[in-house]
XYZ file of C-alpha atoms in Angstrom:
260
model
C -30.218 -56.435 -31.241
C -33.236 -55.078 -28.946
C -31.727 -52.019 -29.017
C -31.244 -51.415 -33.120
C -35.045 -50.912 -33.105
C -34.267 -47.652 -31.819
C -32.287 -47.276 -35.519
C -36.093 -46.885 -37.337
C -37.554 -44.066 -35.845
C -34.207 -42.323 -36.258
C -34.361 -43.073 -39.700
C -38.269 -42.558 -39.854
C -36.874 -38.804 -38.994
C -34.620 -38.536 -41.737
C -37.248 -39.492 -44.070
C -38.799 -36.512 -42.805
C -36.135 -34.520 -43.368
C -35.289 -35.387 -46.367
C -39.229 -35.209 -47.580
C -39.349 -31.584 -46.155
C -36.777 -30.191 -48.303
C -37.751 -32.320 -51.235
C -41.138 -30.855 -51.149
C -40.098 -27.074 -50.270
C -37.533 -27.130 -53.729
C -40.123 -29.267 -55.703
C -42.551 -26.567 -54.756
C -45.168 -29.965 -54.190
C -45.514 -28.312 -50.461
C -43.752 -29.489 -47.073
C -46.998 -30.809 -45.433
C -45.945 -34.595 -45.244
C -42.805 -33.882 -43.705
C -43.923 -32.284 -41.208
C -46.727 -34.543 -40.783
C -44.271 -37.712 -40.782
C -41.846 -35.883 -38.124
C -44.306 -35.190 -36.311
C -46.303 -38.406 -36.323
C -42.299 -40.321 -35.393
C -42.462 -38.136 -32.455
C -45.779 -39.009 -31.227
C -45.426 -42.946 -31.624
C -42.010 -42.579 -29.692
C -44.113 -40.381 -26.504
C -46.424 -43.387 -26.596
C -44.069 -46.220 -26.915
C -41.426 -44.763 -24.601
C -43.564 -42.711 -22.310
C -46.069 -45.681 -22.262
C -42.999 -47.706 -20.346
C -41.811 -45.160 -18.283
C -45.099 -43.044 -16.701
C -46.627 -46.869 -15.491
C -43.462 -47.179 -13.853
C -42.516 -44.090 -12.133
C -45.801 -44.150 -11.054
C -45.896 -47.774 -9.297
C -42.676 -46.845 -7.906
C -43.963 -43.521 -6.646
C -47.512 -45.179 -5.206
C -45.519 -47.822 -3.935
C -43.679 -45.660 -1.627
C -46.966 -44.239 -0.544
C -48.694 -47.452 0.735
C -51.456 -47.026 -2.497
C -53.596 -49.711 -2.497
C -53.834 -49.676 -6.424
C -51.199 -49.919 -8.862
C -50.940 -48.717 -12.328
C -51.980 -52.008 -14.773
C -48.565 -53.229 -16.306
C -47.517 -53.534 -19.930
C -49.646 -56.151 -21.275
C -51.255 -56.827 -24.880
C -53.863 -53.908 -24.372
C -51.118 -51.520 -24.794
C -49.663 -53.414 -27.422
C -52.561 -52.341 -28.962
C -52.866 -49.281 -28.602
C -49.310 -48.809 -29.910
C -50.607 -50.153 -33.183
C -53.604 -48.267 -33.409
C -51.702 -45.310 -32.934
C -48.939 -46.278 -35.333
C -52.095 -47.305 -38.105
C -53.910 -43.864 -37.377
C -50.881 -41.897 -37.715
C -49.351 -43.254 -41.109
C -52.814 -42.883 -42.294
C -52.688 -39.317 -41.210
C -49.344 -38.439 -42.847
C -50.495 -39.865 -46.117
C -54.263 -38.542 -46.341
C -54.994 -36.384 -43.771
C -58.973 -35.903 -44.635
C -59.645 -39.053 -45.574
C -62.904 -40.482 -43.443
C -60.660 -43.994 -42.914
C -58.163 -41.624 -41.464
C -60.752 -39.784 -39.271
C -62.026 -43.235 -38.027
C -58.662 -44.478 -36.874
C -57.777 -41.335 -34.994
C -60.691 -41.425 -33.245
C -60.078 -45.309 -32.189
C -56.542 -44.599 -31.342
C -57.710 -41.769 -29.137
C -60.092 -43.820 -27.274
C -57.689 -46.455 -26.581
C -54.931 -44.261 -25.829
C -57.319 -42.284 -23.425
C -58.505 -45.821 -21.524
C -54.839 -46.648 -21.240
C -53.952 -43.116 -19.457
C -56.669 -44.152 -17.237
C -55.464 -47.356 -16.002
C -52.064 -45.676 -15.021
C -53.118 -44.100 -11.826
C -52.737 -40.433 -12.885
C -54.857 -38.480 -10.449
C -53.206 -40.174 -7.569
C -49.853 -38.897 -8.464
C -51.610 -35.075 -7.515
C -49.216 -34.803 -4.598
C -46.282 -35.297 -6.872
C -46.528 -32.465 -9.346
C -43.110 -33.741 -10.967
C -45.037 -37.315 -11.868
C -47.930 -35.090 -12.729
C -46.534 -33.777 -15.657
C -45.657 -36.924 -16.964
C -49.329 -38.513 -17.373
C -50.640 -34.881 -17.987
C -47.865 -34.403 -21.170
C -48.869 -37.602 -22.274
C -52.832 -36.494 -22.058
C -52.584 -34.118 -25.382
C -52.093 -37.335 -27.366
C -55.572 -38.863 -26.922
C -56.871 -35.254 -27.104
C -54.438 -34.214 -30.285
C -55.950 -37.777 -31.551
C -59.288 -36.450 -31.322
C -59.143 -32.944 -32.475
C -56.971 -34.223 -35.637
C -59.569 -36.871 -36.323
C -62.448 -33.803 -36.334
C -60.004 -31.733 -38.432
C -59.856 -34.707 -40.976
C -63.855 -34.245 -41.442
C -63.818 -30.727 -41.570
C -65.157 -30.415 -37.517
C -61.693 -28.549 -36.395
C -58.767 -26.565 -37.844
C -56.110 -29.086 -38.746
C -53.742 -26.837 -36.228
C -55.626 -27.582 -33.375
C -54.298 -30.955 -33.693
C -51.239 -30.111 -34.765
C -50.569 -27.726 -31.749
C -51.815 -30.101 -29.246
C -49.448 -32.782 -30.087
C -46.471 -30.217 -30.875
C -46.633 -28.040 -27.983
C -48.386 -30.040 -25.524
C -47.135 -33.718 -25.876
C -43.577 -32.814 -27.732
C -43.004 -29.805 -25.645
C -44.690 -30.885 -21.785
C -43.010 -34.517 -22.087
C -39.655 -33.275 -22.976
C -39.736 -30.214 -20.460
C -41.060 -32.803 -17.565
C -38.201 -35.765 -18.525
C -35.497 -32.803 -18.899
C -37.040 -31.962 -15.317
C -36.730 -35.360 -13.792
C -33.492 -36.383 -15.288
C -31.737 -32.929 -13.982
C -32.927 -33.291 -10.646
C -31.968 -37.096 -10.292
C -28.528 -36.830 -12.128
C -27.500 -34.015 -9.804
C -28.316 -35.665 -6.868
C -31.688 -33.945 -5.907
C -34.525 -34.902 -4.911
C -37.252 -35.797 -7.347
C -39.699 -32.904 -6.555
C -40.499 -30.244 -8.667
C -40.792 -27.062 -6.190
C -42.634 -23.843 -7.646
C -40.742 -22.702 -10.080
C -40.409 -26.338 -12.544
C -43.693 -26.573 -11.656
C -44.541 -23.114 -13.028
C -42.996 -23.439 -15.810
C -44.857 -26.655 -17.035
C -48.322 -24.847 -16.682
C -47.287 -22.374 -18.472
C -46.364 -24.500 -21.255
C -49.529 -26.722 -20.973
C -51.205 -23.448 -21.062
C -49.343 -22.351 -24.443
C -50.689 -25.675 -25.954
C -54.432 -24.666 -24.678
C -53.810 -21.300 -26.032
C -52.382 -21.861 -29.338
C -54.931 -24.990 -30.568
C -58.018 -23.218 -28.790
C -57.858 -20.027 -28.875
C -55.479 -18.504 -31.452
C -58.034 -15.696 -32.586
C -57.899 -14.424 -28.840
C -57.796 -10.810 -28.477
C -56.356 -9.525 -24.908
C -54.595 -5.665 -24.333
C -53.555 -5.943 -27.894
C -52.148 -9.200 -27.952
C -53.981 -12.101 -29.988
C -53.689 -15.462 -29.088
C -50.869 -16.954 -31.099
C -48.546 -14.180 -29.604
C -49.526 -14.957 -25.726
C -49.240 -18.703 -26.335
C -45.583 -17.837 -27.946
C -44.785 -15.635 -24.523
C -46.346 -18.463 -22.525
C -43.875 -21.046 -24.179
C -40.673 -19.080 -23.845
C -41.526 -17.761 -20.400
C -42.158 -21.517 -19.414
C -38.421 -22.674 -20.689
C -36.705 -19.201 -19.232
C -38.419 -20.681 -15.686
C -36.947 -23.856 -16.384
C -33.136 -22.921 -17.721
C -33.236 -20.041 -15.025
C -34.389 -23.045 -12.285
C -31.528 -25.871 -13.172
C -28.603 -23.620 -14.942
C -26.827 -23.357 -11.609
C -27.348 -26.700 -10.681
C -25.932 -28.167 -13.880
C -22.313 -26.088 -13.606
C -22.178 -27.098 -10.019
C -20.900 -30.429 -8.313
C -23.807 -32.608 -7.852
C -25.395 -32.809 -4.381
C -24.457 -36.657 -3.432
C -20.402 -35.253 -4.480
C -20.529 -31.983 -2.161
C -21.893 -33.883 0.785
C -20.641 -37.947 0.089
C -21.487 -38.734 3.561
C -25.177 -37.806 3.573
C -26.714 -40.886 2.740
C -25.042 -42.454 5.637
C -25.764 -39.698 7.932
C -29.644 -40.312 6.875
C-alpha cells in the first residue's frame, strides 16, 4: 500500500498534461501546466532525493572513518517537505502573489538548512556523490529566485531555469550516472569525463537563469547554455554507451571478487 503513494505524483503529471493542452486549445495560456509539471518534479527531487543523498552519503563517510554523519530523516525534513509542497501549489496557482513570495522564501530557507546538515562538502573527494547534494542545491536557490520573481525582484525564468535545468536536469544526469556504473558492475566513481559532463550542465543552468542576455563571439547566452546542455549529455551517452551493450564487469570476470 506504501508503494501506491507513488500513484499521485504520476497522476499529479497527468493533470499537467492534460491542463497544458487544455489551456493551449482554450487559448487561456499553458502557464499552469507547466508550472504544475514542473512543481510534481521538484517535490519528487526533494522527497526522493531527500532519502537517498543522506544515505549515500553516510554510507560513503562511513567508509572513510568521518567523524560526522549526515542527520537522518527526522520531523525537520518532514517539514520541509511540506513547506515545499505549500510554496509550490501556491506557486502554480498565483505565481505573484506576496503569500506565494513568502512561502518560497521559507521553503528555501529550510530546504537550504537541510542541504546543510547532509554533509555535502565532505563528499569533495567523491565527485559522483558531489553531484547529488550539488543537483539538489538549485532547489533552495530556484526557491529563492522564484520567490523574488513573484515580487517583481527577478525574471520568473530565472527560477524556472534553475529548477528545470539545474535540479531536473543535474539530479537525473548524476542518478543515470550512479545507477549505470553500479548496474554494470563498476565502480562508483565518476572519472573525467561524467564528471565533465555534469559541470557543464550545472553551468547551462548558471548560464541560462543568469545570464541569458550574454553576448560572447556572436553567441548570446541562451544559445551557449543550449550547447552547454547538449555537449554535457553527448559526454555522458558517449561515456556509458559502450558499457551498456557490453556484459557487465562482475559477468566478464565472475571470479574477481574472490580474487580481491
Amino acid at each position: 500500500w506504501r508503494n501506491l503513494m507513488v500513484a499521485i505524483p504520476v497522476l499529479l503529471l497527468l493533470a499537467a498534461n492534460l491542463a497544458f493542452h487544455v489551456g493551449a486549445m482554450s487559448g487561456h495560456g499553458m502557464d499552469v501546466g507547466l508550472r504544475l509539471g514542473l512543481a510534481v518534479l521538484i517535490f519528487l527531487i526533494t522527497l526522493i532525493g531527500g532519502r537517498i543523498i543522506p544515505s549515500f552519503t553516510r554510507n560513503w563517510l562511513s567508509r572513510q572513518a568521518a567523524p560526522q554523519m549526515p542527520a537522518p530523516f527526522g520531523r525537520f525534513d518532514g517539514l520541509c517537505l511540506i513547506a515545499g509542497a505549500v510554496a509550490l501549489a501556491n506557486w502554480v496557482w498565483q505565481p505573484h502573489a506576496i503569500t506565494t513570495a513568502l512561502f518560497l522564501a521559507l521553503a528555501a530557507a529550510l530546504h537550504a538548512v537541510r542541504m546543510s546538515r547532509w554533509r555535502g562538502l565532505s563528499t569533495w573527494r567523491s565527485p559522483l556523490l558531489l553531484m547529488l547534494h550539488i543537483a539538489y542545491g538549485f532547489i533552495p536557490f530556484g526557491l529563492a529566485a522564484t520567490a523574488a520573481a513573484a515580487l517583481d525582484l527577478a525574471e520568473p525564468a530565472m527560477g524556472l531555469h534553475l529548477f528545470g535545468i539545474g535540479a531536473v536536469g543535474g539530479m537525473t544526469l548524476a542518478v543515470m550516472m550512479r545507477a549505470t556504473r553500479g548496474h554494470t558492475g563498476r565502480s562508483l566513481e565518476a572519472g573525467p569525463f561524467l564528471t565533465a559532463a555534469f559541470v557543464l550542465i550545472a553551468a547551462a543552468a548558471l548560464v541560462r537563469a543568469m545570464l541569458p542576455g550574454l553576448w560572447i563571439a556572436g553567441i548570446d547566452g541562451i544559445t551557449l547554455s543550449a550547447g552547454l546542455w547538449s555537449l554535457g549529455f553527448a559526454f555522458f551517452t558517449t561515456s556509458i554507451a559502450p558499457w551498456l551493450v557490453m556484459p557487465s564487469v562482475e559477468r566478464r570476470q565472475p571470479n574477481r571478487a574472490a580474487q580481491a
